[in-house]
């Protein structure tokens, strides 16, 4: 009888931990993306050109990407509670300060710091979930964490856009900070105390081992695939906000927020491709998804009907995030087991760096060649990505033959 009670209690704690972790990931990952649909309102507040406002997201996303790789090794050495509390507190303070600053340059620094602080939470909680979930429940638990990241992107952009229309972006930021505060109240019951782990290798050695992976030609190619994919996806989506707020659409932030919910297909995409990979080779599935990414870009770029644009957004999220489990799976086949954590961090870094740089560079194209120039560039980059993918698959097959 006693043993039954103990088992049930353990399962209940595990469920609570997953739920609290998922909510924290939704809010903290989302904090990096809150500016994407409100560039116009922010540019008006600081009296700057709307195209200059895109640097807010670009810098925040870049700092988030770099910081995630920094926090990755620390998550094995530092208490999970400490990392989560540190990141949450820093993000809350930055959101509060951002709501009151008058200088755009200071605002840029604060928003970049949000990317730095927010990264510690998913880095710590992904590692915590992997260590504290029973093996039979691990795939489901990690799927929830990945889905939480995606939902965070969609939720934050939509809810902040709607609150900005109703009140102001400053009040929206303060309300968002209060949501994080509420979530942090559950940290003591949702995240168990963890002691520092001791390893024979230092953090410096961990970073050096990760850096050595960049000298593997096949690894480098798949990192470039992620870079170009997010260059197109995040860069295009950031400028789509500016495009839809202008002629001939003149959409409000609230409508953009509702339109953004089409991105919930990202969760569906990762599930579908995971199932399809059992019947279709990963290489072929990768090519098919990239071709469909191109189709989605064309649909978004050349449609004059909002329904068609919504379908394009649905497809873009579906296939971009449907690609993720395939690429990560292929990368894990390339590297040794003890490097799988490092390769995941490197891949995330390459993706988010691509999105950050894409937002900035495509903004220059938008300024000089208008919307058609952006879409044409995205289509060309997607075609190049397909060619690089074919090369990567060929090299992967050669590497696998050598290993056999």
mmCIF file of C-alpha atoms in Angstrom:
data_model
loop_
_atom_site.group_PDB
_atom_site.id
_atom_site.type_symbol
_atom_site.label_atom_id
_atom_site.label_comp_id
_atom_site.label_asym_id
_atom_site.label_seq_id
_atom_site.Cartn_x
_atom_site.Cartn_y
_atom_site.Cartn_z
ATOM 1 C CA UNK A 1 0.000 0.000 0.000
ATOM 2 C CA UNK A 2 2.838 2.367 0.977
ATOM 3 C CA UNK A 3 4.744 1.689 -2.224
ATOM 4 C CA UNK A 4 1.668 2.574 -4.297
ATOM 5 C CA UNK A 5 1.317 5.922 -2.535
ATOM 6 C CA UNK A 6 4.982 6.756 -3.101
ATOM 7 C CA UNK A 7 4.755 5.982 -6.848
ATOM 8 C CA UNK A 8 1.636 8.123 -7.269
ATOM 9 C CA UNK A 9 3.278 11.021 -5.444
ATOM 10 C CA UNK A 10 6.347 10.826 -7.691
ATOM 11 C CA UNK A 11 4.197 10.890 -10.835
ATOM 12 C CA UNK A 12 2.246 13.883 -9.531
ATOM 13 C CA UNK A 13 5.458 15.831 -8.866
ATOM 14 C CA UNK A 14 6.729 14.984 -12.354
ATOM 15 C CA UNK A 15 3.530 16.298 -13.943
ATOM 16 C CA UNK A 16 3.676 19.494 -11.871
ATOM 17 C CA UNK A 17 7.310 19.990 -12.848
ATOM 18 C CA UNK A 18 6.528 19.612 -16.559
ATOM 19 C CA UNK A 19 3.595 22.033 -16.384
ATOM 20 C CA UNK A 20 5.535 24.714 -14.463
ATOM 21 C CA UNK A 21 8.537 24.312 -16.793
ATOM 22 C CA UNK A 22 6.306 24.592 -19.884
ATOM 23 C CA UNK A 23 4.624 27.788 -18.631
ATOM 24 C CA UNK A 24 7.990 29.381 -17.805
ATOM 25 C CA UNK A 25 9.367 28.458 -21.236
ATOM 26 C CA UNK A 26 6.269 29.900 -22.960
ATOM 27 C CA UNK A 27 6.679 33.243 -21.169
ATOM 28 C CA UNK A 28 10.477 33.582 -21.217
ATOM 29 C CA UNK A 29 11.006 32.459 -24.827
ATOM 30 C CA UNK A 30 8.064 34.674 -25.765
ATOM 31 C CA UNK A 31 9.692 37.718 -24.143
ATOM 32 C CA UNK A 32 12.330 37.715 -26.910
ATOM 33 C CA UNK A 33 9.629 38.022 -29.613
ATOM 34 C CA UNK A 34 7.241 40.553 -28.036
ATOM 35 C CA UNK A 35 8.334 43.438 -30.255
ATOM 36 C CA UNK A 36 7.786 41.744 -33.627
ATOM 37 C CA UNK A 37 4.193 42.861 -34.258
ATOM 38 C CA UNK A 38 4.464 46.346 -32.715
ATOM 39 C CA UNK A 39 7.348 47.930 -34.626
ATOM 40 C CA UNK A 40 5.083 50.775 -35.767
ATOM 41 C CA UNK A 41 3.968 51.699 -32.236
ATOM 42 C CA UNK A 42 7.520 51.555 -30.894
ATOM 43 C CA UNK A 43 8.856 53.668 -33.786
ATOM 44 C CA UNK A 44 6.165 56.269 -33.077
ATOM 45 C CA UNK A 45 7.070 56.386 -29.370
ATOM 46 C CA UNK A 46 10.756 56.998 -30.067
ATOM 47 C CA UNK A 47 10.174 59.075 -33.220
ATOM 48 C CA UNK A 48 12.277 56.811 -35.441
ATOM 49 C CA UNK A 49 11.721 55.215 -38.845
ATOM 50 C CA UNK A 50 9.764 51.953 -38.650
ATOM 51 C CA UNK A 51 12.526 50.099 -40.523
ATOM 52 C CA UNK A 52 15.005 51.120 -37.809
ATOM 53 C CA UNK A 53 12.686 49.552 -35.240
ATOM 54 C CA UNK A 54 13.448 46.094 -36.660
ATOM 55 C CA UNK A 55 16.868 46.256 -34.944
ATOM 56 C CA UNK A 56 15.026 45.780 -31.624
ATOM 57 C CA UNK A 57 14.135 42.199 -32.464
ATOM 58 C CA UNK A 58 17.353 41.579 -34.389
ATOM 59 C CA UNK A 59 19.577 42.426 -31.395
ATOM 60 C CA UNK A 60 17.361 40.699 -28.835
ATOM 61 C CA UNK A 61 17.243 37.511 -30.909
ATOM 62 C CA UNK A 62 21.005 37.557 -31.508
ATOM 63 C CA UNK A 63 21.769 37.965 -27.786
ATOM 64 C CA UNK A 64 19.304 35.176 -27.039
ATOM 65 C CA UNK A 65 21.057 32.853 -29.491
ATOM 66 C CA UNK A 66 24.559 33.548 -28.171
ATOM 67 C CA UNK A 67 23.424 33.332 -24.542
ATOM 68 C CA UNK A 68 21.697 29.992 -25.053
ATOM 69 C CA UNK A 69 25.018 28.468 -26.051
ATOM 70 C CA UNK A 70 26.671 30.122 -23.030
ATOM 71 C CA UNK A 71 24.074 28.757 -20.588
ATOM 72 C CA UNK A 72 24.066 25.255 -22.093
ATOM 73 C CA UNK A 73 27.212 23.968 -20.302
ATOM 74 C CA UNK A 74 26.255 25.907 -17.135
ATOM 75 C CA UNK A 75 22.982 23.978 -16.884
ATOM 76 C CA UNK A 76 25.029 20.875 -15.940
ATOM 77 C CA UNK A 77 27.025 22.742 -13.306
ATOM 78 C CA UNK A 78 24.637 25.268 -11.712
ATOM 79 C CA UNK A 79 21.370 24.716 -9.801
ATOM 80 C CA UNK A 80 18.312 24.774 -12.087
ATOM 81 C CA UNK A 81 16.376 26.926 -9.633
ATOM 82 C CA UNK A 82 19.198 29.476 -9.554
ATOM 83 C CA UNK A 83 19.420 29.717 -13.359
ATOM 84 C CA UNK A 84 15.629 29.972 -13.766
ATOM 85 C CA UNK A 85 15.320 32.587 -11.002
ATOM 86 C CA UNK A 86 18.248 34.574 -12.433
ATOM 87 C CA UNK A 87 16.820 34.625 -15.957
ATOM 88 C CA UNK A 88 13.257 35.372 -14.847
ATOM 89 C CA UNK A 89 14.268 38.182 -12.489
ATOM 90 C CA UNK A 90 16.517 39.790 -15.105
ATOM 91 C CA UNK A 91 13.779 39.622 -17.750
ATOM 92 C CA UNK A 92 11.170 41.114 -15.386
ATOM 93 C CA UNK A 93 13.474 44.033 -14.484
ATOM 94 C CA UNK A 94 14.333 44.685 -18.146
ATOM 95 C CA UNK A 95 10.652 44.687 -19.186
ATOM 96 C CA UNK A 96 9.932 47.205 -16.422
ATOM 97 C CA UNK A 97 12.817 49.476 -17.419
ATOM 98 C CA UNK A 98 11.939 49.226 -21.132
ATOM 99 C CA UNK A 99 8.456 50.567 -20.342
ATOM 100 C CA UNK A 100 9.843 53.862 -19.016
ATOM 101 C CA UNK A 101 13.060 54.696 -20.924
ATOM 102 C CA UNK A 102 12.992 57.717 -23.232
ATOM 103 C CA UNK A 103 16.144 57.022 -25.255
ATOM 104 C CA UNK A 104 15.929 54.556 -28.145
ATOM 105 C CA UNK A 105 19.596 53.570 -27.755
ATOM 106 C CA UNK A 106 19.055 52.660 -24.103
ATOM 107 C CA UNK A 107 15.893 50.825 -25.107
ATOM 108 C CA UNK A 108 17.928 48.749 -27.602
ATOM 109 C CA UNK A 109 20.376 47.780 -24.841
ATOM 110 C CA UNK A 110 17.553 46.791 -22.483
ATOM 111 C CA UNK A 111 15.789 44.684 -25.132
ATOM 112 C CA UNK A 112 19.105 42.971 -25.949
ATOM 113 C CA UNK A 113 19.516 42.148 -22.252
ATOM 114 C CA UNK A 114 16.074 40.510 -22.307
ATOM 115 C CA UNK A 115 17.493 38.067 -24.862
ATOM 116 C CA UNK A 116 20.483 37.442 -22.578
ATOM 117 C CA UNK A 117 18.441 36.797 -19.431
ATOM 118 C CA UNK A 118 15.567 34.884 -21.070
ATOM 119 C CA UNK A 119 17.920 32.288 -22.599
ATOM 120 C CA UNK A 120 18.896 30.900 -19.179
ATOM 121 C CA UNK A 121 15.364 29.607 -18.529
ATOM 122 C CA UNK A 122 14.848 27.254 -21.521
ATOM 123 C CA UNK A 123 18.524 26.181 -21.337
ATOM 124 C CA UNK A 124 18.133 25.166 -17.680
ATOM 125 C CA UNK A 125 14.655 23.643 -17.991
ATOM 126 C CA UNK A 126 15.391 21.529 -21.065
ATOM 127 C CA UNK A 127 18.318 19.958 -19.184
ATOM 128 C CA UNK A 128 16.256 19.633 -15.974
ATOM 129 C CA UNK A 129 13.392 17.891 -17.797
ATOM 130 C CA UNK A 130 15.771 15.425 -19.448
ATOM 131 C CA UNK A 131 17.373 14.530 -16.096
ATOM 132 C CA UNK A 132 14.215 14.244 -13.990
ATOM 133 C CA UNK A 133 11.709 12.517 -16.291
ATOM 134 C CA UNK A 134 11.404 8.701 -16.420
ATOM 135 C CA UNK A 135 12.765 7.224 -19.667
ATOM 136 C CA UNK A 136 9.359 6.002 -20.804
ATOM 137 C CA UNK A 137 7.938 9.529 -20.508
ATOM 138 C CA UNK A 138 10.975 11.442 -21.804
ATOM 139 C CA UNK A 139 9.945 11.766 -25.497
ATOM 140 C CA UNK A 140 6.543 13.133 -24.492
ATOM 141 C CA UNK A 141 8.042 15.503 -21.917
ATOM 142 C CA UNK A 142 10.661 16.897 -24.322
ATOM 143 C CA UNK A 143 7.966 17.261 -26.983
ATOM 144 C CA UNK A 144 6.018 19.424 -24.539
ATOM 145 C CA UNK A 145 9.100 21.612 -23.930
ATOM 146 C CA UNK A 146 9.708 22.126 -27.668
ATOM 147 C CA UNK A 147 6.024 22.861 -28.239
ATOM 148 C CA UNK A 148 6.091 25.324 -25.326
ATOM 149 C CA UNK A 149 8.877 27.262 -27.059
ATOM 150 C CA UNK A 150 6.803 27.516 -30.229
ATOM 151 C CA UNK A 151 3.621 28.452 -28.375
ATOM 152 C CA UNK A 152 5.633 31.108 -26.516
ATOM 153 C CA UNK A 153 6.592 32.791 -29.786
ATOM 154 C CA UNK A 154 2.993 32.830 -31.016
ATOM 155 C CA UNK A 155 1.379 33.737 -27.670
ATOM 156 C CA UNK A 156 3.736 36.607 -26.840
ATOM 157 C CA UNK A 157 3.494 38.314 -30.220
ATOM 158 C CA UNK A 158 -0.293 38.037 -30.338
ATOM 159 C CA UNK A 159 -1.136 38.999 -26.752
ATOM 160 C CA UNK A 160 1.273 41.964 -26.667
ATOM 161 C CA UNK A 161 -0.017 43.221 -30.045
ATOM 162 C CA UNK A 162 -3.613 43.085 -28.811
ATOM 163 C CA UNK A 163 -2.801 44.794 -25.493
ATOM 164 C CA UNK A 164 -0.839 47.462 -27.383
ATOM 165 C CA UNK A 165 -3.916 48.300 -29.467
ATOM 166 C CA UNK A 166 -6.109 48.411 -26.362
ATOM 167 C CA UNK A 167 -3.710 50.309 -24.050
ATOM 168 C CA UNK A 168 -0.073 50.882 -25.120
ATOM 169 C CA UNK A 169 3.028 48.781 -25.622
ATOM 170 C CA UNK A 170 4.435 50.117 -22.329
ATOM 171 C CA UNK A 171 1.457 48.779 -20.367
ATOM 172 C CA UNK A 172 1.589 45.546 -22.387
ATOM 173 C CA UNK A 173 5.223 45.050 -21.303
ATOM 174 C CA UNK A 174 4.326 45.622 -17.640
ATOM 175 C CA UNK A 175 1.423 43.156 -17.823
ATOM 176 C CA UNK A 176 3.705 40.618 -19.518
ATOM 177 C CA UNK A 177 6.258 41.090 -16.713
ATOM 178 C CA UNK A 178 3.506 40.463 -14.148
ATOM 179 C CA UNK A 179 2.651 37.178 -15.901
ATOM 180 C CA UNK A 180 6.269 36.061 -15.465
ATOM 181 C CA UNK A 181 6.140 37.077 -11.774
ATOM 182 C CA UNK A 182 3.023 34.923 -11.289
ATOM 183 C CA UNK A 183 4.701 31.959 -12.996
ATOM 184 C CA UNK A 184 7.802 32.346 -10.789
ATOM 185 C CA UNK A 185 5.669 31.836 -7.669
ATOM 186 C CA UNK A 186 5.347 28.180 -8.691
ATOM 187 C CA UNK A 187 9.109 27.579 -9.023
ATOM 188 C CA UNK A 188 9.471 26.180 -5.455
ATOM 189 C CA UNK A 189 6.805 23.502 -6.027
ATOM 190 C CA UNK A 190 7.553 22.830 -9.686
ATOM 191 C CA UNK A 191 11.351 22.646 -9.699
ATOM 192 C CA UNK A 192 13.162 20.489 -7.177
ATOM 193 C CA UNK A 193 16.439 21.595 -5.620
ATOM 194 C CA UNK A 194 19.379 20.279 -7.604
ATOM 195 C CA UNK A 195 22.928 20.054 -6.387
ATOM 196 C CA UNK A 196 25.884 21.096 -8.513
ATOM 197 C CA UNK A 197 27.205 18.204 -10.561
ATOM 198 C CA UNK A 198 30.907 17.529 -10.651
ATOM 199 C CA UNK A 199 32.561 16.554 -13.890
ATOM 200 C CA UNK A 200 36.144 15.743 -14.769
ATOM 201 C CA UNK A 201 35.975 18.190 -17.664
ATOM 202 C CA UNK A 202 35.838 21.926 -17.097
ATOM 203 C CA UNK A 203 33.366 24.329 -18.680
ATOM 204 C CA UNK A 204 36.210 25.612 -20.876
ATOM 205 C CA UNK A 205 36.823 22.099 -22.196
ATOM 206 C CA UNK A 206 33.106 21.737 -22.903
ATOM 207 C CA UNK A 207 33.131 24.900 -25.009
ATOM 208 C CA UNK A 208 36.270 23.812 -26.861
ATOM 209 C CA UNK A 209 34.744 20.410 -27.667
ATOM 210 C CA UNK A 210 31.659 22.153 -29.045
ATOM 211 C CA UNK A 211 33.815 24.468 -31.168
ATOM 212 C CA UNK A 212 35.650 21.481 -32.673
ATOM 213 C CA UNK A 213 32.360 20.245 -34.131
ATOM 214 C CA UNK A 214 32.493 23.200 -36.540
ATOM 215 C CA UNK A 215 35.449 21.568 -38.286
ATOM 216 C CA UNK A 216 33.225 18.667 -39.360
ATOM 217 C CA UNK A 217 32.151 19.535 -42.913
ATOM 218 C CA UNK A 218 28.831 17.680 -42.690
ATOM 219 C CA UNK A 219 27.942 19.310 -39.358
ATOM 220 C CA UNK A 220 28.778 22.729 -40.783
ATOM 221 C CA UNK A 221 26.507 22.178 -43.794
ATOM 222 C CA UNK A 222 23.513 21.264 -41.623
ATOM 223 C CA UNK A 223 24.157 24.300 -39.409
ATOM 224 C CA UNK A 224 24.104 26.465 -42.550
ATOM 225 C CA UNK A 225 20.767 24.877 -43.494
ATOM 226 C CA UNK A 226 19.318 26.018 -40.161
ATOM 227 C CA UNK A 227 20.891 29.466 -40.552
ATOM 228 C CA UNK A 228 19.367 30.062 -44.008
ATOM 229 C CA UNK A 229 16.018 28.582 -42.985
ATOM 230 C CA UNK A 230 15.601 31.023 -40.083
ATOM 231 C CA UNK A 231 17.144 33.870 -42.100
ATOM 232 C CA UNK A 232 14.138 33.528 -44.400
ATOM 233 C CA UNK A 233 11.504 32.635 -41.779
ATOM 234 C CA UNK A 234 12.199 35.226 -39.059
ATOM 235 C CA UNK A 235 13.447 37.898 -41.447
ATOM 236 C CA UNK A 236 10.355 37.611 -43.639
ATOM 237 C CA UNK A 237 7.944 37.490 -40.699
ATOM 238 C CA UNK A 238 9.465 40.604 -39.101
ATOM 239 C CA UNK A 239 9.023 42.598 -42.321
ATOM 240 C CA UNK A 240 5.575 41.119 -42.922
ATOM 241 C CA UNK A 241 4.439 43.167 -39.914
ATOM 242 C CA UNK A 242 5.578 46.388 -41.599
ATOM 243 C CA UNK A 243 4.164 45.321 -44.983
ATOM 244 C CA UNK A 244 0.696 44.490 -43.651
ATOM 245 C CA UNK A 245 0.448 47.718 -41.676
ATOM 246 C CA UNK A 246 0.953 49.704 -44.866
ATOM 247 C CA UNK A 247 -0.922 49.964 -48.181
ATOM 248 C CA UNK A 248 -3.162 48.269 -49.220
ATOM 249 C CA UNK A 249 -3.892 46.350 -45.990
ATOM 250 C CA UNK A 250 -3.486 48.873 -43.118
ATOM 251 C CA UNK A 251 -3.956 46.147 -40.499
ATOM 252 C CA UNK A 252 -4.111 46.975 -36.790
ATOM 253 C CA UNK A 253 -1.885 45.237 -34.242
ATOM 254 C CA UNK A 254 -4.924 43.306 -32.992
ATOM 255 C CA UNK A 255 -5.671 41.818 -36.426
ATOM 256 C CA UNK A 256 -1.968 41.014 -36.842
ATOM 257 C CA UNK A 257 -2.140 39.273 -33.487
ATOM 258 C CA UNK A 258 -5.030 37.090 -34.636
ATOM 259 C CA UNK A 259 -3.262 36.429 -37.955
ATOM 260 C CA UNK A 260 -0.191 35.345 -36.010
ATOM 261 C CA UNK A 261 -2.188 32.497 -34.442
ATOM 262 C CA UNK A 262 -1.951 30.721 -37.812
ATOM 263 C CA UNK A 263 1.565 29.906 -36.626
ATOM 264 C CA UNK A 264 0.168 27.328 -34.196
ATOM 265 C CA UNK A 265 0.711 24.951 -37.130
ATOM 266 C CA UNK A 266 4.351 24.799 -35.969
ATOM 267 C CA UNK A 267 3.344 22.347 -33.248
ATOM 268 C CA UNK A 268 1.465 20.223 -35.813
ATOM 269 C CA UNK A 269 4.424 20.288 -38.225
ATOM 270 C CA UNK A 270 6.918 18.797 -35.757
ATOM 271 C CA UNK A 271 4.483 15.990 -34.901
ATOM 272 C CA UNK A 272 3.644 15.160 -38.536
ATOM 273 C CA UNK A 273 7.232 15.003 -39.775
ATOM 274 C CA UNK A 274 8.275 12.884 -36.780
ATOM 275 C CA UNK A 275 5.649 10.325 -37.839
ATOM 276 C CA UNK A 276 6.410 10.604 -41.576
ATOM 277 C CA UNK A 277 10.129 9.964 -40.974
ATOM 278 C CA UNK A 278 9.171 6.350 -40.166
ATOM 279 C CA UNK A 279 7.980 5.876 -43.758
ATOM 280 C CA UNK A 280 9.982 8.434 -45.785
ATOM 281 C CA UNK A 281 13.764 8.804 -45.638
ATOM 282 C CA UNK A 282 14.839 11.865 -43.650
ATOM 283 C CA UNK A 283 16.753 13.277 -46.608
ATOM 284 C CA UNK A 284 13.751 13.161 -48.935
ATOM 285 C CA UNK A 285 11.465 14.564 -46.237
ATOM 286 C CA UNK A 286 13.901 17.423 -45.702
ATOM 287 C CA UNK A 287 13.874 18.333 -49.407
ATOM 288 C CA UNK A 288 10.068 18.126 -49.605
ATOM 289 C CA UNK A 289 9.679 20.467 -46.612
ATOM 290 C CA UNK A 290 12.155 22.995 -48.050
ATOM 291 C CA UNK A 291 10.301 23.042 -51.372
ATOM 292 C CA UNK A 292 7.049 23.661 -49.482
ATOM 293 C CA UNK A 293 8.742 26.473 -47.522
ATOM 294 C CA UNK A 294 9.383 28.126 -50.907
ATOM 295 C CA UNK A 295 5.722 27.676 -51.850
ATOM 296 C CA UNK A 296 4.688 29.290 -48.542
ATOM 297 C CA UNK A 297 7.006 32.260 -49.145
ATOM 298 C CA UNK A 298 5.513 32.789 -52.610
ATOM 299 C CA UNK A 299 1.976 32.557 -51.180
ATOM 300 C CA UNK A 300 2.732 35.177 -48.498
ATOM 301 C CA UNK A 301 4.661 37.429 -50.853
ATOM 302 C CA UNK A 302 2.345 37.653 -53.832
ATOM 303 C CA UNK A 303 -1.136 37.232 -52.320
ATOM 304 C CA UNK A 304 -3.451 40.222 -52.071
ATOM 305 C CA UNK A 305 -6.055 38.319 -50.052
ATOM 306 C CA UNK A 306 -5.658 38.056 -46.260
ATOM 307 C CA UNK A 307 -6.965 34.490 -46.220
ATOM 308 C CA UNK A 308 -4.257 33.418 -48.671
ATOM 309 C CA UNK A 309 -1.622 35.215 -46.602
ATOM 310 C CA UNK A 310 -2.917 33.428 -43.480
ATOM 311 C CA UNK A 311 -2.609 30.106 -45.331
ATOM 312 C CA UNK A 312 0.936 31.080 -46.321
ATOM 313 C CA UNK A 313 1.803 31.821 -42.685
ATOM 314 C CA UNK A 314 0.227 28.504 -41.671
ATOM 315 C CA UNK A 315 2.369 26.695 -44.249
ATOM 316 C CA UNK A 316 5.563 28.587 -43.370
ATOM 317 C CA UNK A 317 5.334 27.678 -39.680
ATOM 318 C CA UNK A 318 4.210 24.123 -40.508
ATOM 319 C CA UNK A 319 7.195 23.331 -42.719
ATOM 320 C CA UNK A 320 9.895 25.408 -40.968
ATOM 321 C CA UNK A 321 9.199 23.760 -37.625
ATOM 322 C CA UNK A 322 8.418 20.439 -39.264
ATOM 323 C CA UNK A 323 12.029 20.471 -40.449
ATOM 324 C CA UNK A 324 13.465 20.856 -36.947
ATOM 325 C CA UNK A 325 13.170 17.275 -35.629
ATOM 326 C CA UNK A 326 14.568 15.960 -38.934
ATOM 327 C CA UNK A 327 17.659 18.193 -38.950
ATOM 328 C CA UNK A 328 18.319 17.629 -35.233
ATOM 329 C CA UNK A 329 17.978 13.872 -35.744
ATOM 330 C CA UNK A 330 20.448 13.943 -38.663
ATOM 331 C CA UNK A 331 22.937 16.021 -36.660
ATOM 332 C CA UNK A 332 22.717 13.562 -33.775
ATOM 333 C CA UNK A 333 23.664 10.774 -36.201
ATOM 334 C CA UNK A 334 26.824 12.659 -37.156
ATOM 335 C CA UNK A 335 28.295 13.484 -33.722
ATOM 336 C CA UNK A 336 29.280 11.216 -30.793
ATOM 337 C CA UNK A 337 26.750 10.672 -28.004
ATOM 338 C CA UNK A 338 28.687 12.891 -25.574
ATOM 339 C CA UNK A 339 28.466 15.812 -28.062
ATOM 340 C CA UNK A 340 24.708 15.747 -28.606
ATOM 341 C CA UNK A 341 24.028 18.508 -26.089
ATOM 342 C CA UNK A 342 26.653 20.716 -27.717
ATOM 343 C CA UNK A 343 25.353 20.118 -31.250
ATOM 344 C CA UNK A 344 21.812 21.041 -30.174
ATOM 345 C CA UNK A 345 23.124 24.329 -28.752
ATOM 346 C CA UNK A 346 25.143 25.018 -31.910
ATOM 347 C CA UNK A 347 22.126 24.330 -34.106
ATOM 348 C CA UNK A 348 19.905 26.647 -32.059
ATOM 349 C CA UNK A 349 22.625 29.286 -32.196
ATOM 350 C CA UNK A 350 22.881 29.036 -35.996
ATOM 351 C CA UNK A 351 19.085 29.220 -36.422
ATOM 352 C CA UNK A 352 18.560 32.245 -34.193
ATOM 353 C CA UNK A 353 21.652 34.003 -35.534
ATOM 354 C CA UNK A 354 20.191 33.498 -39.017
ATOM 355 C CA UNK A 355 16.878 34.988 -37.901
ATOM 356 C CA UNK A 356 18.584 37.972 -36.308
ATOM 357 C CA UNK A 357 20.817 38.719 -39.305
ATOM 358 C CA UNK A 358 17.942 38.024 -41.703
ATOM 359 C CA UNK A 359 15.729 40.583 -39.961
ATOM 360 C CA UNK A 360 18.449 43.210 -40.354
ATOM 361 C CA UNK A 361 19.614 42.468 -43.921
ATOM 362 C CA UNK A 362 16.160 41.878 -45.386
ATOM 363 C CA UNK A 363 15.195 45.240 -43.897
ATOM 364 C CA UNK A 364 17.860 46.828 -46.090
ATOM 365 C CA UNK A 365 16.426 45.015 -49.114
ATOM 366 C CA UNK A 366 12.942 46.217 -48.169
ATOM 367 C CA UNK A 367 14.214 49.784 -47.956
ATOM 368 C CA UNK A 368 15.924 49.655 -51.351
ATOM 369 C CA UNK A 369 13.901 47.154 -53.398
ATOM 370 C CA UNK A 370 10.522 47.146 -51.617
ATOM 371 C CA UNK A 371 8.498 44.026 -50.751
ATOM 372 C CA UNK A 372 9.088 42.266 -54.097
ATOM 373 C CA UNK A 373 12.848 42.478 -53.519
ATOM 374 C CA UNK A 374 12.473 40.790 -50.110
ATOM 375 C CA UNK A 375 10.325 37.957 -51.488
ATOM 376 C CA UNK A 376 12.652 37.388 -54.460
ATOM 377 C CA UNK A 377 15.652 37.207 -52.081
ATOM 378 C CA UNK A 378 13.849 34.734 -49.804
ATOM 379 C CA UNK A 379 12.949 32.486 -52.736
ATOM 380 C CA UNK A 380 16.554 32.491 -54.013
ATOM 381 C CA UNK A 381 17.902 31.692 -50.527
ATOM 382 C CA UNK A 382 15.435 28.808 -50.139
ATOM 383 C CA UNK A 383 16.526 27.357 -53.499
ATOM 384 C CA UNK A 384 20.181 27.682 -52.425
ATOM 385 C CA UNK A 385 19.253 25.936 -49.177
ATOM 386 C CA UNK A 386 17.781 23.022 -51.134
ATOM 387 C CA UNK A 387 21.057 22.691 -53.087
ATOM 388 C CA UNK A 388 23.087 22.801 -49.849
ATOM 389 C CA UNK A 389 20.774 20.174 -48.328
ATOM 390 C CA UNK A 390 21.358 17.827 -51.269
ATOM 391 C CA UNK A 391 25.110 18.218 -50.713
ATOM 392 C CA UNK A 392 24.704 17.619 -46.961
ATOM 393 C CA UNK A 393 22.701 14.420 -47.529
ATOM 394 C CA UNK A 394 25.348 13.170 -49.966
ATOM 395 C CA UNK A 395 28.163 13.823 -47.449
ATOM 396 C CA UNK A 396 26.145 12.216 -44.664
ATOM 397 C CA UNK A 397 25.710 9.022 -46.694
ATOM 398 C CA UNK A 398 29.469 8.928 -47.377
ATOM 399 C CA UNK A 399 30.220 9.403 -43.669
ATOM 400 C CA UNK A 400 27.792 6.639 -42.705
ATOM 401 C CA UNK A 401 29.417 4.245 -45.215
ATOM 402 C CA UNK A 402 32.844 4.925 -43.686
ATOM 403 C CA UNK A 403 31.500 4.246 -40.200
ATOM 404 C CA UNK A 404 29.962 0.949 -41.345
#
